[in-house]
């Protein structure tokens, strides 16, 4: 329908240890997915996906492909956060300055986080920073580990210099335990990270939090290694544009 044609989505292919992510309007993202699947396996079938849907069981996944995951709420969350930030009078970018601004911020994040285990991914004009759960929190707790504070200090250093950006803090868990418990834990962990960034001088109006619970796993929850990968914090750093 019309909404599906224009809504923004984030797609992620999980293939073994690799993550392939695309976002944009739905039609462009689907086209990117088809190209990506063709690169992994030229013989792969091409099937359109509905928002929020995983790969159907009969889909020829190609070597190592686990699933496609879709975050269909990304556009709405970004729009709400942007509106609140502009209303609060935060500094913003002109559209023509965005690309270079994000280029520099990406380079600084990669430099600050090199060798820490964190991963920085460019998604259009957004930057996704993945912080491993094993570094961030003790098991079943939302209190930051000492190593997490070091990571977040590095992130805050970049965010302070690039104050024309917004940050969404998303908490994720593995599938051990109950879904309601994991949802609440993911929310508490996101709040812990947001609170720490605030304490390092990042304006509250720049930060949004979301708890995703068990949703969007990066790996199978059937193994200890997979569960460890699924326990994580993801920061989405987006330019604030006038």
PDB file of C-alpha atoms in Angstrom:
ATOM      1  CA  UNK A   1       0.000   0.000   0.000  1.00  0.00           C
ATOM      2  CA  UNK A   2       1.021   3.647  -0.078  1.00  0.00           C
ATOM      3  CA  UNK A   3       2.482   3.614   3.415  1.00  0.00           C
ATOM      4  CA  UNK A   4       4.644   0.636   2.603  1.00  0.00           C
ATOM      5  CA  UNK A   5       6.013   2.394  -0.479  1.00  0.00           C
ATOM      6  CA  UNK A   6       7.301   5.396   1.480  1.00  0.00           C
ATOM      7  CA  UNK A   7       7.958   4.163   5.022  1.00  0.00           C
ATOM      8  CA  UNK A   8      11.569   3.732   6.084  1.00  0.00           C
ATOM      9  CA  UNK A   9      12.788   0.340   7.223  1.00  0.00           C
ATOM     10  CA  UNK A  10      16.000  -1.213   8.412  1.00  0.00           C
ATOM     11  CA  UNK A  11      16.823  -4.637   6.986  1.00  0.00           C
ATOM     12  CA  UNK A  12      19.472  -6.924   8.353  1.00  0.00           C
ATOM     13  CA  UNK A  13      20.761 -10.178   6.889  1.00  0.00           C
ATOM     14  CA  UNK A  14      22.468 -12.462   9.375  1.00  0.00           C
ATOM     15  CA  UNK A  15      24.865 -14.800   7.575  1.00  0.00           C
ATOM     16  CA  UNK A  16      27.118 -16.716   9.928  1.00  0.00           C
ATOM     17  CA  UNK A  17      29.318 -14.126  11.628  1.00  0.00           C
ATOM     18  CA  UNK A  18      28.487 -11.450   9.067  1.00  0.00           C
ATOM     19  CA  UNK A  19      25.773  -8.790   9.272  1.00  0.00           C
ATOM     20  CA  UNK A  20      24.496  -7.001   6.206  1.00  0.00           C
ATOM     21  CA  UNK A  21      22.261  -4.022   6.942  1.00  0.00           C
ATOM     22  CA  UNK A  22      20.307  -1.746   4.650  1.00  0.00           C
ATOM     23  CA  UNK A  23      17.843   0.993   5.314  1.00  0.00           C
ATOM     24  CA  UNK A  24      15.862   3.520   3.316  1.00  0.00           C
ATOM     25  CA  UNK A  25      12.455   3.556   1.744  1.00  0.00           C
ATOM     26  CA  UNK A  26      10.955   0.101   1.513  1.00  0.00           C
ATOM     27  CA  UNK A  27      11.285  -0.352  -2.234  1.00  0.00           C
ATOM     28  CA  UNK A  28      14.958   0.652  -2.295  1.00  0.00           C
ATOM     29  CA  UNK A  29      15.730  -1.536   0.712  1.00  0.00           C
ATOM     30  CA  UNK A  30      14.116  -4.542  -0.988  1.00  0.00           C
ATOM     31  CA  UNK A  31      16.200  -3.886  -4.085  1.00  0.00           C
ATOM     32  CA  UNK A  32      19.339  -3.761  -1.943  1.00  0.00           C
ATOM     33  CA  UNK A  33      18.360  -7.052  -0.337  1.00  0.00           C
ATOM     34  CA  UNK A  34      17.980  -8.731  -3.701  1.00  0.00           C
ATOM     35  CA  UNK A  35      21.437  -7.568  -4.763  1.00  0.00           C
ATOM     36  CA  UNK A  36      22.937  -8.735  -1.482  1.00  0.00           C
ATOM     37  CA  UNK A  37      21.365 -12.174  -1.753  1.00  0.00           C
ATOM     38  CA  UNK A  38      22.584 -12.469  -5.329  1.00  0.00           C
ATOM     39  CA  UNK A  39      26.120 -11.678  -4.161  1.00  0.00           C
ATOM     40  CA  UNK A  40      25.936 -14.420  -1.525  1.00  0.00           C
ATOM     41  CA  UNK A  41      24.316 -16.973  -3.835  1.00  0.00           C
ATOM     42  CA  UNK A  42      23.610 -16.048  -7.515  1.00  0.00           C
ATOM     43  CA  UNK A  43      20.952 -18.779  -7.677  1.00  0.00           C
ATOM     44  CA  UNK A  44      18.894 -17.439  -4.808  1.00  0.00           C
ATOM     45  CA  UNK A  45      15.148 -16.948  -5.240  1.00  0.00           C
ATOM     46  CA  UNK A  46      13.826 -13.406  -4.982  1.00  0.00           C
ATOM     47  CA  UNK A  47      10.771 -12.981  -2.787  1.00  0.00           C
ATOM     48  CA  UNK A  48       9.396  -9.740  -1.388  1.00  0.00           C
ATOM     49  CA  UNK A  49       9.052  -9.526   2.382  1.00  0.00           C
ATOM     50  CA  UNK A  50       6.315  -7.855   4.372  1.00  0.00           C
ATOM     51  CA  UNK A  51       7.431  -5.373   7.050  1.00  0.00           C
ATOM     52  CA  UNK A  52       8.430  -7.161  10.235  1.00  0.00           C
ATOM     53  CA  UNK A  53       8.518 -10.594   8.598  1.00  0.00           C
ATOM     54  CA  UNK A  54      11.355 -13.100   8.793  1.00  0.00           C
ATOM     55  CA  UNK A  55      12.388 -15.187   5.803  1.00  0.00           C
ATOM     56  CA  UNK A  56       9.653 -17.740   5.024  1.00  0.00           C
ATOM     57  CA  UNK A  57      10.598 -21.358   5.765  1.00  0.00           C
ATOM     58  CA  UNK A  58      10.599 -22.269   2.049  1.00  0.00           C
ATOM     59  CA  UNK A  59      12.961 -19.425   1.121  1.00  0.00           C
ATOM     60  CA  UNK A  60      16.254 -20.667  -0.355  1.00  0.00           C
ATOM     61  CA  UNK A  61      18.576 -19.018   2.143  1.00  0.00           C
ATOM     62  CA  UNK A  62      21.922 -19.620   0.464  1.00  0.00           C
ATOM     63  CA  UNK A  63      25.063 -20.631   2.379  1.00  0.00           C
ATOM     64  CA  UNK A  64      24.893 -19.646   6.038  1.00  0.00           C
ATOM     65  CA  UNK A  65      21.976 -17.222   5.838  1.00  0.00           C
ATOM     66  CA  UNK A  66      19.895 -17.346   8.997  1.00  0.00           C
ATOM     67  CA  UNK A  67      17.228 -14.665   8.610  1.00  0.00           C
ATOM     68  CA  UNK A  68      16.254 -11.253   7.409  1.00  0.00           C
ATOM     69  CA  UNK A  69      15.120  -8.931  10.156  1.00  0.00           C
ATOM     70  CA  UNK A  70      13.129  -5.735   9.767  1.00  0.00           C
ATOM     71  CA  UNK A  71      12.799  -2.779  12.116  1.00  0.00           C
ATOM     72  CA  UNK A  72       9.739  -0.967  10.808  1.00  0.00           C
ATOM     73  CA  UNK A  73       9.511   1.513  13.678  1.00  0.00           C
ATOM     74  CA  UNK A  74      12.815   3.232  12.940  1.00  0.00           C
ATOM     75  CA  UNK A  75      11.394   6.059  10.835  1.00  0.00           C
ATOM     76  CA  UNK A  76       8.645   6.960  13.308  1.00  0.00           C
ATOM     77  CA  UNK A  77      11.051   6.953  16.263  1.00  0.00           C
ATOM     78  CA  UNK A  78      13.554   9.129  14.398  1.00  0.00           C
ATOM     79  CA  UNK A  79      10.865  11.621  13.382  1.00  0.00           C
ATOM     80  CA  UNK A  80       9.546  11.948  16.944  1.00  0.00           C
ATOM     81  CA  UNK A  81      13.029  12.381  18.387  1.00  0.00           C
ATOM     82  CA  UNK A  82      13.966  14.968  15.742  1.00  0.00           C
ATOM     83  CA  UNK A  83      10.834  17.010  16.422  1.00  0.00           C
ATOM     84  CA  UNK A  84      11.475  17.066  20.160  1.00  0.00           C
ATOM     85  CA  UNK A  85      15.133  18.010  19.683  1.00  0.00           C
ATOM     86  CA  UNK A  86      14.340  20.895  17.349  1.00  0.00           C
ATOM     87  CA  UNK A  87      11.624  22.115  19.709  1.00  0.00           C
ATOM     88  CA  UNK A  88      14.215  22.117  22.503  1.00  0.00           C
ATOM     89  CA  UNK A  89      16.422  24.409  20.422  1.00  0.00           C
ATOM     90  CA  UNK A  90      19.298  21.981  19.830  1.00  0.00           C
ATOM     91  CA  UNK A  91      21.785  22.919  17.098  1.00  0.00           C
ATOM     92  CA  UNK A  92      21.022  21.332  13.728  1.00  0.00           C
ATOM     93  CA  UNK A  93      22.600  20.832  10.315  1.00  0.00           C
ATOM     94  CA  UNK A  94      21.589  22.110   6.922  1.00  0.00           C
ATOM     95  CA  UNK A  95      20.879  19.305   4.471  1.00  0.00           C
ATOM     96  CA  UNK A  96      23.968  20.106   2.380  1.00  0.00           C
ATOM     97  CA  UNK A  97      26.285  19.651   5.377  1.00  0.00           C
ATOM     98  CA  UNK A  98      25.087  16.216   6.487  1.00  0.00           C
ATOM     99  CA  UNK A  99      27.276  13.888   4.429  1.00  0.00           C
ATOM    100  CA  UNK A 100      30.622  15.439   5.379  1.00  0.00           C
ATOM    101  CA  UNK A 101      29.566  15.831   9.019  1.00  0.00           C
ATOM    102  CA  UNK A 102      28.706  12.130   9.268  1.00  0.00           C
ATOM    103  CA  UNK A 103      31.925  11.171   7.434  1.00  0.00           C
ATOM    104  CA  UNK A 104      34.013  12.922  10.077  1.00  0.00           C
ATOM    105  CA  UNK A 105      31.961  11.563  12.977  1.00  0.00           C
ATOM    106  CA  UNK A 106      32.239   8.019  11.616  1.00  0.00           C
ATOM    107  CA  UNK A 107      36.031   8.319  11.335  1.00  0.00           C
ATOM    108  CA  UNK A 108      36.294   9.638  14.900  1.00  0.00           C
ATOM    109  CA  UNK A 109      34.094   6.877  16.306  1.00  0.00           C
ATOM    110  CA  UNK A 110      36.157   4.204  14.551  1.00  0.00           C
ATOM    111  CA  UNK A 111      39.348   5.779  15.888  1.00  0.00           C
ATOM    112  CA  UNK A 112      38.055   6.056  19.459  1.00  0.00           C
ATOM    113  CA  UNK A 113      36.629   2.514  19.523  1.00  0.00           C
ATOM    114  CA  UNK A 114      39.436   0.670  17.707  1.00  0.00           C
ATOM    115  CA  UNK A 115      40.371  -2.544  19.513  1.00  0.00           C
ATOM    116  CA  UNK A 116      37.520  -2.339  22.046  1.00  0.00           C
ATOM    117  CA  UNK A 117      35.229  -4.986  20.538  1.00  0.00           C
ATOM    118  CA  UNK A 118      32.664  -2.370  19.525  1.00  0.00           C
ATOM    119  CA  UNK A 119      31.537  -2.310  15.910  1.00  0.00           C
ATOM    120  CA  UNK A 120      30.681   0.820  13.875  1.00  0.00           C
ATOM    121  CA  UNK A 121      28.453   0.450  10.802  1.00  0.00           C
ATOM    122  CA  UNK A 122      27.392   3.214   8.401  1.00  0.00           C
ATOM    123  CA  UNK A 123      23.723   3.032   7.387  1.00  0.00           C
ATOM    124  CA  UNK A 124      23.054   5.854   4.966  1.00  0.00           C
ATOM    125  CA  UNK A 125      23.475   8.971   7.105  1.00  0.00           C
ATOM    126  CA  UNK A 126      23.110   7.030  10.371  1.00  0.00           C
ATOM    127  CA  UNK A 127      25.884   5.367  12.336  1.00  0.00           C
ATOM    128  CA  UNK A 128      25.193   2.142  14.241  1.00  0.00           C
ATOM    129  CA  UNK A 129      27.527   1.368  17.151  1.00  0.00           C
ATOM    130  CA  UNK A 130      27.216  -2.168  18.532  1.00  0.00           C
ATOM    131  CA  UNK A 131      28.453  -2.609  22.100  1.00  0.00           C
ATOM    132  CA  UNK A 132      28.772  -6.282  23.175  1.00  0.00           C
ATOM    133  CA  UNK A 133      26.712  -7.238  26.200  1.00  0.00           C
ATOM    134  CA  UNK A 134      29.577  -9.166  27.785  1.00  0.00           C
ATOM    135  CA  UNK A 135      31.541  -5.931  27.986  1.00  0.00           C
ATOM    136  CA  UNK A 136      28.587  -3.804  29.063  1.00  0.00           C
ATOM    137  CA  UNK A 137      26.748  -5.634  31.875  1.00  0.00           C
ATOM    138  CA  UNK A 138      27.019  -8.514  34.354  1.00  0.00           C
ATOM    139  CA  UNK A 139      24.631 -11.376  33.648  1.00  0.00           C
ATOM    140  CA  UNK A 140      21.002 -10.488  34.449  1.00  0.00           C
ATOM    141  CA  UNK A 141      21.917  -6.979  35.607  1.00  0.00           C
ATOM    142  CA  UNK A 142      21.629  -3.446  34.235  1.00  0.00           C
ATOM    143  CA  UNK A 143      24.591  -1.967  36.144  1.00  0.00           C
ATOM    144  CA  UNK A 144      27.438  -0.938  33.821  1.00  0.00           C
ATOM    145  CA  UNK A 145      30.690  -2.883  33.953  1.00  0.00           C
ATOM    146  CA  UNK A 146      33.909  -0.820  34.381  1.00  0.00           C
ATOM    147  CA  UNK A 147      34.861  -1.662  30.764  1.00  0.00           C
ATOM    148  CA  UNK A 148      31.494  -0.325  29.619  1.00  0.00           C
ATOM    149  CA  UNK A 149      32.249   3.024  31.177  1.00  0.00           C
ATOM    150  CA  UNK A 150      35.490   3.183  29.199  1.00  0.00           C
ATOM    151  CA  UNK A 151      33.619   2.430  25.973  1.00  0.00           C
ATOM    152  CA  UNK A 152      30.931   4.990  26.685  1.00  0.00           C
ATOM    153  CA  UNK A 153      33.532   7.619  27.606  1.00  0.00           C
ATOM    154  CA  UNK A 154      35.002   7.147  24.120  1.00  0.00           C
ATOM    155  CA  UNK A 155      31.575   7.463  22.510  1.00  0.00           C
ATOM    156  CA  UNK A 156      30.736  10.537  24.585  1.00  0.00           C
ATOM    157  CA  UNK A 157      33.959  12.232  23.506  1.00  0.00           C
ATOM    158  CA  UNK A 158      32.825  12.011  19.875  1.00  0.00           C
ATOM    159  CA  UNK A 159      29.225  12.965  20.625  1.00  0.00           C
ATOM    160  CA  UNK A 160      30.362  16.070  22.490  1.00  0.00           C
ATOM    161  CA  UNK A 161      32.299  17.255  19.431  1.00  0.00           C
ATOM    162  CA  UNK A 162      29.427  16.350  17.088  1.00  0.00           C
ATOM    163  CA  UNK A 163      26.539  17.934  18.936  1.00  0.00           C
ATOM    164  CA  UNK A 164      24.299  18.111  15.857  1.00  0.00           C
ATOM    165  CA  UNK A 165      23.406  14.440  16.159  1.00  0.00           C
ATOM    166  CA  UNK A 166      20.796  12.406  18.016  1.00  0.00           C
ATOM    167  CA  UNK A 167      21.364   9.065  19.737  1.00  0.00           C
ATOM    168  CA  UNK A 168      18.948   6.174  20.119  1.00  0.00           C
ATOM    169  CA  UNK A 169      20.051   3.661  22.746  1.00  0.00           C
ATOM    170  CA  UNK A 170      18.557   0.199  22.146  1.00  0.00           C
ATOM    171  CA  UNK A 171      18.928  -2.664  24.615  1.00  0.00           C
ATOM    172  CA  UNK A 172      18.741  -6.316  23.515  1.00  0.00           C
ATOM    173  CA  UNK A 173      18.794  -9.615  25.401  1.00  0.00           C
ATOM    174  CA  UNK A 174      19.079 -13.277  24.545  1.00  0.00           C
ATOM    175  CA  UNK A 175      16.046 -15.576  24.756  1.00  0.00           C
ATOM    176  CA  UNK A 176      16.928 -17.196  28.094  1.00  0.00           C
ATOM    177  CA  UNK A 177      14.279 -16.514  30.704  1.00  0.00           C
ATOM    178  CA  UNK A 178      10.824 -15.116  30.102  1.00  0.00           C
ATOM    179  CA  UNK A 179       9.987 -12.599  27.400  1.00  0.00           C
ATOM    180  CA  UNK A 180       8.522 -10.079  29.866  1.00  0.00           C
ATOM    181  CA  UNK A 181      11.593 -10.266  32.085  1.00  0.00           C
ATOM    182  CA  UNK A 182      13.906  -9.815  29.110  1.00  0.00           C
ATOM    183  CA  UNK A 183      11.898  -6.863  27.842  1.00  0.00           C
ATOM    184  CA  UNK A 184      12.170  -5.105  31.200  1.00  0.00           C
ATOM    185  CA  UNK A 185      15.890  -5.930  31.455  1.00  0.00           C
ATOM    186  CA  UNK A 186      16.557  -4.500  27.992  1.00  0.00           C
ATOM    187  CA  UNK A 187      14.767  -1.288  28.949  1.00  0.00           C
ATOM    188  CA  UNK A 188      16.766  -0.942  32.181  1.00  0.00           C
ATOM    189  CA  UNK A 189      20.021  -1.501  30.323  1.00  0.00           C
ATOM    190  CA  UNK A 190      19.161   1.114  27.698  1.00  0.00           C
ATOM    191  CA  UNK A 191      18.290   3.548  30.493  1.00  0.00           C
ATOM    192  CA  UNK A 192      21.626   2.860  32.234  1.00  0.00           C
ATOM    193  CA  UNK A 193      23.558   3.706  29.072  1.00  0.00           C
ATOM    194  CA  UNK A 194      21.480   6.818  28.425  1.00  0.00           C
ATOM    195  CA  UNK A 195      21.983   8.001  31.991  1.00  0.00           C
ATOM    196  CA  UNK A 196      25.732   7.528  31.751  1.00  0.00           C
ATOM    197  CA  UNK A 197      25.932   9.498  28.497  1.00  0.00           C
ATOM    198  CA  UNK A 198      23.933  12.292  30.123  1.00  0.00           C
ATOM    199  CA  UNK A 199      26.431  12.316  32.953  1.00  0.00           C
ATOM    200  CA  UNK A 200      29.176  12.798  30.380  1.00  0.00           C
ATOM    201  CA  UNK A 201      27.574  15.960  29.063  1.00  0.00           C
ATOM    202  CA  UNK A 202      25.280  14.677  26.310  1.00  0.00           C
ATOM    203  CA  UNK A 203      22.026  16.655  26.431  1.00  0.00           C
ATOM    204  CA  UNK A 204      18.984  14.641  27.480  1.00  0.00           C
ATOM    205  CA  UNK A 205      17.044  15.972  24.495  1.00  0.00           C
ATOM    206  CA  UNK A 206      19.541  14.253  22.177  1.00  0.00           C
ATOM    207  CA  UNK A 207      18.977  10.802  23.663  1.00  0.00           C
ATOM    208  CA  UNK A 208      16.123   8.335  23.185  1.00  0.00           C
ATOM    209  CA  UNK A 209      15.918   4.824  24.613  1.00  0.00           C
ATOM    210  CA  UNK A 210      14.179   1.652  23.527  1.00  0.00           C
ATOM    211  CA  UNK A 211      14.118  -1.842  24.976  1.00  0.00           C
ATOM    212  CA  UNK A 212      13.894  -4.505  22.285  1.00  0.00           C
ATOM    213  CA  UNK A 213      14.019  -7.533  24.575  1.00  0.00           C
ATOM    214  CA  UNK A 214      14.606 -10.740  22.623  1.00  0.00           C
ATOM    215  CA  UNK A 215      13.741  -9.187  19.249  1.00  0.00           C
ATOM    216  CA  UNK A 216      16.178  -9.063  16.326  1.00  0.00           C
ATOM    217  CA  UNK A 217      18.728 -11.691  17.454  1.00  0.00           C
ATOM    218  CA  UNK A 218      22.085 -11.599  15.678  1.00  0.00           C
ATOM    219  CA  UNK A 219      22.653 -15.333  16.129  1.00  0.00           C
ATOM    220  CA  UNK A 220      20.940 -18.499  17.282  1.00  0.00           C
ATOM    221  CA  UNK A 221      19.895 -18.563  20.929  1.00  0.00           C
ATOM    222  CA  UNK A 222      20.556 -22.317  20.961  1.00  0.00           C
ATOM    223  CA  UNK A 223      24.275 -21.845  21.707  1.00  0.00           C
ATOM    224  CA  UNK A 224      26.160 -19.966  24.416  1.00  0.00           C
ATOM    225  CA  UNK A 225      28.111 -18.039  21.782  1.00  0.00           C
ATOM    226  CA  UNK A 226      24.907 -17.044  20.002  1.00  0.00           C
ATOM    227  CA  UNK A 227      23.262 -15.892  23.217  1.00  0.00           C
ATOM    228  CA  UNK A 228      26.356 -13.829  24.053  1.00  0.00           C
ATOM    229  CA  UNK A 229      26.139 -12.066  20.681  1.00  0.00           C
ATOM    230  CA  UNK A 230      22.459 -11.323  21.170  1.00  0.00           C
ATOM    231  CA  UNK A 231      23.026  -9.583  24.516  1.00  0.00           C
ATOM    232  CA  UNK A 232      24.056  -6.117  23.402  1.00  0.00           C
ATOM    233  CA  UNK A 233      23.501  -2.380  23.241  1.00  0.00           C
ATOM    234  CA  UNK A 234      23.115  -0.687  19.880  1.00  0.00           C
ATOM    235  CA  UNK A 235      23.523   3.070  19.515  1.00  0.00           C
ATOM    236  CA  UNK A 236      22.039   4.686  16.421  1.00  0.00           C
ATOM    237  CA  UNK A 237      23.615   8.089  15.853  1.00  0.00           C
ATOM    238  CA  UNK A 238      21.594  10.239  13.436  1.00  0.00           C
ATOM    239  CA  UNK A 239      22.216  13.765  12.141  1.00  0.00           C
ATOM    240  CA  UNK A 240      19.800  16.405  13.369  1.00  0.00           C
ATOM    241  CA  UNK A 241      18.740  18.234  10.216  1.00  0.00           C
ATOM    242  CA  UNK A 242      16.770  21.483  10.112  1.00  0.00           C
TER     243      UNK A 242
END
